[in-house]
Short mmCIF file of C-alpha atoms and ligand atoms in Angstrom, two decimals:
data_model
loop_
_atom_site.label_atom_id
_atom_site.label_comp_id
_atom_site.label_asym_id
_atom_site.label_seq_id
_atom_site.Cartn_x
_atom_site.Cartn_y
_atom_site.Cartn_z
CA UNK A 6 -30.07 25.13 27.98
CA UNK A 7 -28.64 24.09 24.81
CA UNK A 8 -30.60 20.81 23.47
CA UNK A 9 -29.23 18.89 20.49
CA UNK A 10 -31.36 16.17 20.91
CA UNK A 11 -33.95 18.37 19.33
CA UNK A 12 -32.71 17.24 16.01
CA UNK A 13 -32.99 13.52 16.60
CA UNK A 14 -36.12 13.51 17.87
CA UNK A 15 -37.72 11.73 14.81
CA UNK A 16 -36.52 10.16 11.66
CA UNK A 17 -37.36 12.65 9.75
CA UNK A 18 -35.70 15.21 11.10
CA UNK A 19 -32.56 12.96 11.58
CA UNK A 20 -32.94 12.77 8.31
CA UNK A 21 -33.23 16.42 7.15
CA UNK A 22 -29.91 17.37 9.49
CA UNK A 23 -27.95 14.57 8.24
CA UNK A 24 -24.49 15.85 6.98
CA UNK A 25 -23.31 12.75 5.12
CA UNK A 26 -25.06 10.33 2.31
CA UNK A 27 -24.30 7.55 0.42
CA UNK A 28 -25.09 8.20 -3.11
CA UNK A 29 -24.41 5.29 -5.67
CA UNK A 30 -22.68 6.97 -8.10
CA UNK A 31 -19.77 7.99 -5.06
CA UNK A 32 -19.45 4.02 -5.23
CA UNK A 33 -17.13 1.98 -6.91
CA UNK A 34 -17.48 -2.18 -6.86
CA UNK A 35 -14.13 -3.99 -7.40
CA UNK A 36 -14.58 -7.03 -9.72
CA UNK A 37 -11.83 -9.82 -9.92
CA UNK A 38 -11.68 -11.60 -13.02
CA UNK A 39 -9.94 -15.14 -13.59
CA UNK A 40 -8.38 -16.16 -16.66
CA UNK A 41 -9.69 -19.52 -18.09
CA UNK A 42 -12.64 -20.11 -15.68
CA UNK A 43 -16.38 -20.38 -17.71
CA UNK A 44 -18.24 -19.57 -14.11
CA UNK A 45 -17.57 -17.52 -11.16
CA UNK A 46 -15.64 -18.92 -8.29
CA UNK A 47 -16.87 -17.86 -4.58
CA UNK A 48 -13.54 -16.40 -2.43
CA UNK A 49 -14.27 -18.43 0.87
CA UNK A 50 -12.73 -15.28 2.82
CA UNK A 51 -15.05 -12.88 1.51
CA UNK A 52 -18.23 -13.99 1.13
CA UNK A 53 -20.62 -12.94 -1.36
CA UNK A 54 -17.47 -12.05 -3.74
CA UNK A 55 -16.15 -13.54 -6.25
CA UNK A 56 -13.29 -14.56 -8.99
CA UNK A 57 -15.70 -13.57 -12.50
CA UNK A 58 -15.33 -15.49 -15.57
CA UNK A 59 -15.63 -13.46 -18.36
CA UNK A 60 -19.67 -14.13 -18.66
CA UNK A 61 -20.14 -13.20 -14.85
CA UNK A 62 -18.04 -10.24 -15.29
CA UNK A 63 -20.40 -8.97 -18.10
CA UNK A 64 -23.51 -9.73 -15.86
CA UNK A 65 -21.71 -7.59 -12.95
CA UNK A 66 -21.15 -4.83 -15.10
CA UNK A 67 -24.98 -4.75 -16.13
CA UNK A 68 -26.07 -5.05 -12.55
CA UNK A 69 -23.21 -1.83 -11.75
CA UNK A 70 -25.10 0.49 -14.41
CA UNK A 71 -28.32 -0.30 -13.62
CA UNK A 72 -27.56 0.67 -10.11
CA UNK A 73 -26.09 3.85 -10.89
CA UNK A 74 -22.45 3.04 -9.40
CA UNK A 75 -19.61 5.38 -10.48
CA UNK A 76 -17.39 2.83 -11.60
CA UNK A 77 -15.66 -0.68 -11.01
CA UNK A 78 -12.51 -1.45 -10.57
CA UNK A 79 -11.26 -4.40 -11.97
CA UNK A 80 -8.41 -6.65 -10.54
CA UNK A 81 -6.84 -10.12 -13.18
CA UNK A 82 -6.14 -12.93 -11.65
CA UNK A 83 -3.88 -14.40 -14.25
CA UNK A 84 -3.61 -18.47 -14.86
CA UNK A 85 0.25 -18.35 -15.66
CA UNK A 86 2.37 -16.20 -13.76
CA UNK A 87 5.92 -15.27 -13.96
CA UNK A 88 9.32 -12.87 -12.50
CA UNK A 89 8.14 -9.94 -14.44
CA UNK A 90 4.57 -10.12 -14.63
CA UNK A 91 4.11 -10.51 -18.64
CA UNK A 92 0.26 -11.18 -18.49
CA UNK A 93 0.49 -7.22 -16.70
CA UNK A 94 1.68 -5.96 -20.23
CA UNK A 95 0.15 -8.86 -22.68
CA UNK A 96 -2.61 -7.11 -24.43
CA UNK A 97 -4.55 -11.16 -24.09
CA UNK A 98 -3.50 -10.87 -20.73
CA UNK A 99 -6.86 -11.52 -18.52
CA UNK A 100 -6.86 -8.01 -17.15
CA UNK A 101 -6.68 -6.30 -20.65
CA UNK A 102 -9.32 -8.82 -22.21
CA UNK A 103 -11.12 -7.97 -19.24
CA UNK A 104 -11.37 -3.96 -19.45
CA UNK A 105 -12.62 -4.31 -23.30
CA UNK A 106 -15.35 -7.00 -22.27
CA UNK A 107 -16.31 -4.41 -19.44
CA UNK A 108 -16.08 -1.49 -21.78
CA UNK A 109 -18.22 -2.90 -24.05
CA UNK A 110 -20.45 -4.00 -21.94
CA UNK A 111 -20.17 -0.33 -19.73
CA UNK A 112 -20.61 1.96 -22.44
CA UNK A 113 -21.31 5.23 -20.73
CA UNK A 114 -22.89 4.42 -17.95
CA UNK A 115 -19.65 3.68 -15.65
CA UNK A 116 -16.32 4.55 -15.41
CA UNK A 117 -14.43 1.11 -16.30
CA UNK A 118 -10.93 1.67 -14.26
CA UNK A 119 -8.07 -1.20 -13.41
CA UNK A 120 -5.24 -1.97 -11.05
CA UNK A 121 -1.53 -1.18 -12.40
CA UNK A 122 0.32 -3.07 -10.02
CA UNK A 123 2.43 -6.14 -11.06
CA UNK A 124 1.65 -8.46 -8.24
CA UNK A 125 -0.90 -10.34 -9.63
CA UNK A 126 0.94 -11.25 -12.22
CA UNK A 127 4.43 -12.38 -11.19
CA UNK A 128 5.19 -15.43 -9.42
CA UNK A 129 7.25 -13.87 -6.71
CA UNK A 130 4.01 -11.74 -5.79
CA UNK A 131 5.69 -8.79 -5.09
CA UNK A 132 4.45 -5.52 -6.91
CA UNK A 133 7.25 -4.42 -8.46
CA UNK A 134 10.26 -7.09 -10.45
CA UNK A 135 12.90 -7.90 -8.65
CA UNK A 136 16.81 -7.20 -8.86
CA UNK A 137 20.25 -9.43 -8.12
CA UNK A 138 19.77 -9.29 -4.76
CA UNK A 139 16.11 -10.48 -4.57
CA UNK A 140 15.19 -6.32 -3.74
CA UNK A 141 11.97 -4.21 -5.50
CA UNK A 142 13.87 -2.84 -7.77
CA UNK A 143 12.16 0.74 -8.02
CA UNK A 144 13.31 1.67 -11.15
CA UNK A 145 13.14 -1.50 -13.38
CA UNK A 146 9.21 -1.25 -11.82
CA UNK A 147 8.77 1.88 -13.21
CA UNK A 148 9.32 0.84 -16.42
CA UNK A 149 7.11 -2.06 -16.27
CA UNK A 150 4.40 -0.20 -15.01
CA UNK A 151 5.15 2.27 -18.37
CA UNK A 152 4.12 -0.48 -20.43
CA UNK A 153 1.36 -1.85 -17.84
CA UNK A 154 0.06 1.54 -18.46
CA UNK A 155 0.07 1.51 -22.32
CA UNK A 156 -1.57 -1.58 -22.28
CA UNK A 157 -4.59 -0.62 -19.86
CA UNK A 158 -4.86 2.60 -21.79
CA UNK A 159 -5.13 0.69 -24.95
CA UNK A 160 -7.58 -1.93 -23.72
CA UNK A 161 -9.88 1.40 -22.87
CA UNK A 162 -9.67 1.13 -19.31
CA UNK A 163 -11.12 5.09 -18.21
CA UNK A 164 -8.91 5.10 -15.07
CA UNK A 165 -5.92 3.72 -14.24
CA UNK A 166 -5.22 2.69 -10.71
CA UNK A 167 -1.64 3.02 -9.19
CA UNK A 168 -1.50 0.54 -6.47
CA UNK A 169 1.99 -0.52 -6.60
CA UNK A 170 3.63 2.08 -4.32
CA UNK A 171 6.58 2.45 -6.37
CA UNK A 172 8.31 6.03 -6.46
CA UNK A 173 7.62 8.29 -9.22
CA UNK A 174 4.95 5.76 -10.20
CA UNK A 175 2.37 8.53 -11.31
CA UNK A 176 5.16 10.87 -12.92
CA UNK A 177 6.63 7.39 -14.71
CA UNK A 178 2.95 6.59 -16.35
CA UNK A 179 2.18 9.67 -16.89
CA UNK A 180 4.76 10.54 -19.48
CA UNK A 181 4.50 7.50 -20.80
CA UNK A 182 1.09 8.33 -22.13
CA UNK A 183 1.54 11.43 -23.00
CA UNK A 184 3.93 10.10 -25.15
CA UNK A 185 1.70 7.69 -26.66
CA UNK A 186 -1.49 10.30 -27.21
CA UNK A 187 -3.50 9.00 -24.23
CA UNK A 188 -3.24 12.25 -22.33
CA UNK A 189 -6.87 12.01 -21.36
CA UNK A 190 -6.46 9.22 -20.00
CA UNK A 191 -6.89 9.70 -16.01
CA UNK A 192 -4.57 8.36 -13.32
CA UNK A 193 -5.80 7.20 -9.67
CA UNK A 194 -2.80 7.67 -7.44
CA UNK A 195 -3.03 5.17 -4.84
CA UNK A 196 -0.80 8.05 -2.57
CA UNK A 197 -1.14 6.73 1.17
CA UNK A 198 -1.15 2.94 0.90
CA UNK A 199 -0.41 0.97 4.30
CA UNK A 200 1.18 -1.89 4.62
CA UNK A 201 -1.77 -3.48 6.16
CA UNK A 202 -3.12 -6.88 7.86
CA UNK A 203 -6.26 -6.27 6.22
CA UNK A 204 -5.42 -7.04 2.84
CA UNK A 205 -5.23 -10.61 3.76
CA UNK A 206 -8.46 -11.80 1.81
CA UNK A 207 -7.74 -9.73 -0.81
CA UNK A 208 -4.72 -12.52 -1.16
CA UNK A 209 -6.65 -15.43 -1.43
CA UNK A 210 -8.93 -13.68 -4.20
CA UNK A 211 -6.33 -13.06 -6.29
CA UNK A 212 -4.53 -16.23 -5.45
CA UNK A 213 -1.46 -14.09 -4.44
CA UNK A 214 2.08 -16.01 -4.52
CA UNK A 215 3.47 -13.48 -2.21
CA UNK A 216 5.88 -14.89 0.51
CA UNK A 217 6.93 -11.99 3.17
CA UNK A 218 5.25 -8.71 3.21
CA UNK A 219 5.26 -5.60 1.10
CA UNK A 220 6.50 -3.24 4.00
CA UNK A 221 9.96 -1.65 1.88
CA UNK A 222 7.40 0.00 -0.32
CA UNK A 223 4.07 0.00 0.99
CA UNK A 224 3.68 2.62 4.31
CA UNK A 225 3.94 2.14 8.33
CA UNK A 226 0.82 1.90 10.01
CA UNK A 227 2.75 4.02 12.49
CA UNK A 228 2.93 7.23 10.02
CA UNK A 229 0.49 10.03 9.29
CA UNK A 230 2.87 12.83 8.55
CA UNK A 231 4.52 10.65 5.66
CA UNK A 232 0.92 9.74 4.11
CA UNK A 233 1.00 13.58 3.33
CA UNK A 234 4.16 14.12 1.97
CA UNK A 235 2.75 10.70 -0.39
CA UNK A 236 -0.16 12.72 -0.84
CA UNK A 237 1.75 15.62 -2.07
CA UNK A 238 4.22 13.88 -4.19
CA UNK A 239 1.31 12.52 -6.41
CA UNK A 240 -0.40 15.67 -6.56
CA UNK A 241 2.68 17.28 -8.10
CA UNK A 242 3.44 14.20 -10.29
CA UNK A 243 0.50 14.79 -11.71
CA UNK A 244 -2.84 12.40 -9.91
CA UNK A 245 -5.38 13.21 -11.15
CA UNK A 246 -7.08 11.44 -7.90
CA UNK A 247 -5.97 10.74 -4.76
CA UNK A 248 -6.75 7.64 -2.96
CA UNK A 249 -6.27 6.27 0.89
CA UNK A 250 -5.79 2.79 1.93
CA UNK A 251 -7.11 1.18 3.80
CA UNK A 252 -9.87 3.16 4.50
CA UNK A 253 -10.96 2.19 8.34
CA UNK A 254 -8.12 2.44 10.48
CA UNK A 255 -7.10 5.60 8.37
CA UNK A 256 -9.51 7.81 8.72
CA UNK A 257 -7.20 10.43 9.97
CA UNK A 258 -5.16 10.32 7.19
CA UNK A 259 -7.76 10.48 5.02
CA UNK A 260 -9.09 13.64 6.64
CA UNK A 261 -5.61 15.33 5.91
CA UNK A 262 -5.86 14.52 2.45
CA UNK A 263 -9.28 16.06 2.26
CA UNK A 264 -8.23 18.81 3.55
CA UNK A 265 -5.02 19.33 1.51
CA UNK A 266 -6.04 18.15 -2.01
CA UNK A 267 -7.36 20.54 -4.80
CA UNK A 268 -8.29 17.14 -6.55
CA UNK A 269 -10.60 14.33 -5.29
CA UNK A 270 -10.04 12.14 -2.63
CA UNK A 271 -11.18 8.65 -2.28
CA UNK A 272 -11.20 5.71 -0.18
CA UNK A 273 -11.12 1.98 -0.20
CA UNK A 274 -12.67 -0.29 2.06
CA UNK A 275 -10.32 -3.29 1.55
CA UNK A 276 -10.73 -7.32 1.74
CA UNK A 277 -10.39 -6.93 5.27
CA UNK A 278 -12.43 -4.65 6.61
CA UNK A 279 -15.07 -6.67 4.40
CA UNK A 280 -14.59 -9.57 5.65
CA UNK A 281 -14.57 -8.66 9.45
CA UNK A 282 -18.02 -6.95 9.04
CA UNK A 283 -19.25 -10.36 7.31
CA UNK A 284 -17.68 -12.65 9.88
CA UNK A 285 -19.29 -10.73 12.92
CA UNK A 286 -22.61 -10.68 11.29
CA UNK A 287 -22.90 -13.88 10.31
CA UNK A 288 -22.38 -15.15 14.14
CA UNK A 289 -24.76 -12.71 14.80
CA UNK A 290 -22.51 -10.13 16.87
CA UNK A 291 -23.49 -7.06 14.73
CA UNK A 292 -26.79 -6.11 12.96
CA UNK A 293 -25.06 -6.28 8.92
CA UNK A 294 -27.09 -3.64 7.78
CA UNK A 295 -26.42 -1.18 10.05
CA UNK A 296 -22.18 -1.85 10.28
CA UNK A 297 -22.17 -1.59 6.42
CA UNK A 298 -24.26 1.26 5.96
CA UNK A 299 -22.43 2.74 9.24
CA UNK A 300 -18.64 2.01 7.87
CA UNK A 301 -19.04 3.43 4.46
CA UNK A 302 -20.72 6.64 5.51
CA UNK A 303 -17.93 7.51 7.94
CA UNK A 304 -15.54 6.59 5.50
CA UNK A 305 -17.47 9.33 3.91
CA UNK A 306 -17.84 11.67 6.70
CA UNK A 307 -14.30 11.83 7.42
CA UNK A 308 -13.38 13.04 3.87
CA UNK A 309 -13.57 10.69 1.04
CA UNK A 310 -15.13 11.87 -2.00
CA UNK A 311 -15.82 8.53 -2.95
CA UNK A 312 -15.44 5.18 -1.76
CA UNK A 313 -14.39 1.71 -3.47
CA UNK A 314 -15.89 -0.89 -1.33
CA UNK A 315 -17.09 -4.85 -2.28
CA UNK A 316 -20.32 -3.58 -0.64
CA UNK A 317 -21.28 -1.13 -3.50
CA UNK A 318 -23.97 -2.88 -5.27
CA UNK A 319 -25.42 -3.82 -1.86
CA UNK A 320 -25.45 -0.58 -0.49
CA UNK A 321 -26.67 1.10 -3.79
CA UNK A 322 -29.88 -1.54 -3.54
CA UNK A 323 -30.55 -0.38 -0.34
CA UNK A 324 -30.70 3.18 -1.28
C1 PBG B 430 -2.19 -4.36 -5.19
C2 PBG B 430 -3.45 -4.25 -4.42
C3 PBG B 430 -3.76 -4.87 -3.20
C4 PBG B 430 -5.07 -4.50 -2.90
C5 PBG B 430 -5.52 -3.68 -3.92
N1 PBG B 430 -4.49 -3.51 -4.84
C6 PBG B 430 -2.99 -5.85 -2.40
C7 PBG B 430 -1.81 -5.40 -1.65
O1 PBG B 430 -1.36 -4.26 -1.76
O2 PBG B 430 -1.26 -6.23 -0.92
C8 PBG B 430 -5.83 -4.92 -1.69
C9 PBG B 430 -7.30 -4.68 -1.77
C10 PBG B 430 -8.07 -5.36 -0.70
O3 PBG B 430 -7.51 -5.90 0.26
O4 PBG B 430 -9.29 -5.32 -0.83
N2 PBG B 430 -2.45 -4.83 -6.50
#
């Protein structure tokens, strides 16, 4: 008779056969920081996270070396905001500031990488400008992300993130570096983003202006075969990562992207899936522990390379 539950008969040997482990350097902690605060501001939906001042952020960066993380990923949450996101392309813009104090402060012991998406810095939220008609105007986006690019690149950010969903978004920044001698500088292609419910804290923590929803550019929930064919186009435009989000309720398409991509794939655990695991722990439904520990390595298992999640420092602790 076959018997697998020779393996788990102890910890050890659970140990010994397990195929999957968190490591903290396949980690990567994303940090908001807010223009004009002097201390950190909690985000009531996610607890434990918060908006850094520029002080906090440098603290957070410490605390992400010494822990061995891979990276952060660092989001601006700008005080002014307007229809085509200046503070985006501003090199005093909060984000920009923000990537040199976390450089500095870095040095080589992480990889300091931002978001290049406009939506938390216009005041119509959306991540892309806007044309006559009130429509996210592909194009015109492009071109702001060009310069959104230039600037991040400038400020010494190691990795730029493409969140914005725009078309031709990695082939548009791309050139645009090359063009301006950063052609070592790396580009996350955020390839299959959903248009997903779980972002929702993620709105409150950048104080989002968004009215509506983001579903003519992000994906359907619905679609698996299209996250591929977005997986695809970024590989030949030119990513130099791919990424999957959210990471959860995606697991399958993040398992096709493993399996298709000659470059790496990651994950991220967003706002939401955050926030439910804190919300059910703290009335005591789920051990907290054991759901974070559990979530991140399947996020693993199923194919990411590496994972962004606002548990990283926690989780790297623990290890
Ligand atoms: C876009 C962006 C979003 C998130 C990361 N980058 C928001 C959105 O697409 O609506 C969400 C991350 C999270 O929920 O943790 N700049």
């Amino acid at each position: 008779m076959e018997r697998p539950r020779r393996l788990r008969q102890s910890p050890a040997m659970r140990r010994l056969v397990a195929e999957t482990r968190l490591h903290p350097a396949d980690l990567i902690l994303p940090l908001f920081v807010r223009e004009g605060t002097t201390e950190a501001i909690p985000i009531s939906s996610m607890p434990g996270v918060v908006q850094h001042s520029l002080d906090s952020l440098r603290a957070a960066i410490a605390e992400a070396a010494s822990l061995g993380l891979g990276g952060v990923m660092l989001f601006g949450v700008p005080e002014h905001k307007d229809a085509i996101g200046s503070g985006a392309t501003d090199p005093n813009g909060i984000l920009n500031v923000a990537t040199r104090v976390a450089v500095a402060e870095a040095g080589d012991a992480l990889v300091v990488q931002t978001d290049l998406c406009l939506d938390e810095f216009t005041d119509h939220g959306h991540c892309g400008v806007l044309d006559a008609r009130g429509r996210v105007d592909n194009d015109a986006s492009l071109l702001r992300y060009r310069d959104m690019g230039l600037a991040q690149a400038s400020a010494g950010s190691q990795l730029l993130g493409l969140s914005g969903m725009m078309d031709g978004q990695v082939a548009a920044v791309r050139d645009a570096l090359d063009g301006a001698g950063f052609s070592d500088t790396p580009l996350l292609g955020y390839s299959a983003k959903y248009a997903s419910a779980f972002y929702g804290p993620f709105r409150e923590a950048v104080q989002s202006s968004l009215v509506g929803d983001r579903r003519t550019y992000q994906q359907d929930p619905a679609n698996r075969r299209e996250g591929t064919h977005e997986l695809l186009l970024d590989i030949e435009e030119g990513a130099d990562i791919l990424m999957v989000k959210p990471a959860m309720s995606y697991l399958d398409v993040l398992a096709d992207a493993a399996a298709l991509s000659p470059v790496p794939v990651w994950a991220y655990q967003v706002s939401g899936e955050y926030a439910m695991i804190e919300a059910a722990a703290a009335n005591g439904w789920i051990d907290r522990t054991r759901a974070i520990h559990e979530s991140v390595v399947s996020i693993k298992r199923a194919g990411a390379d590496a994972v962004l999640t606002y548990f990283a420092a926690e989780i790297a602790k623990a290890l």
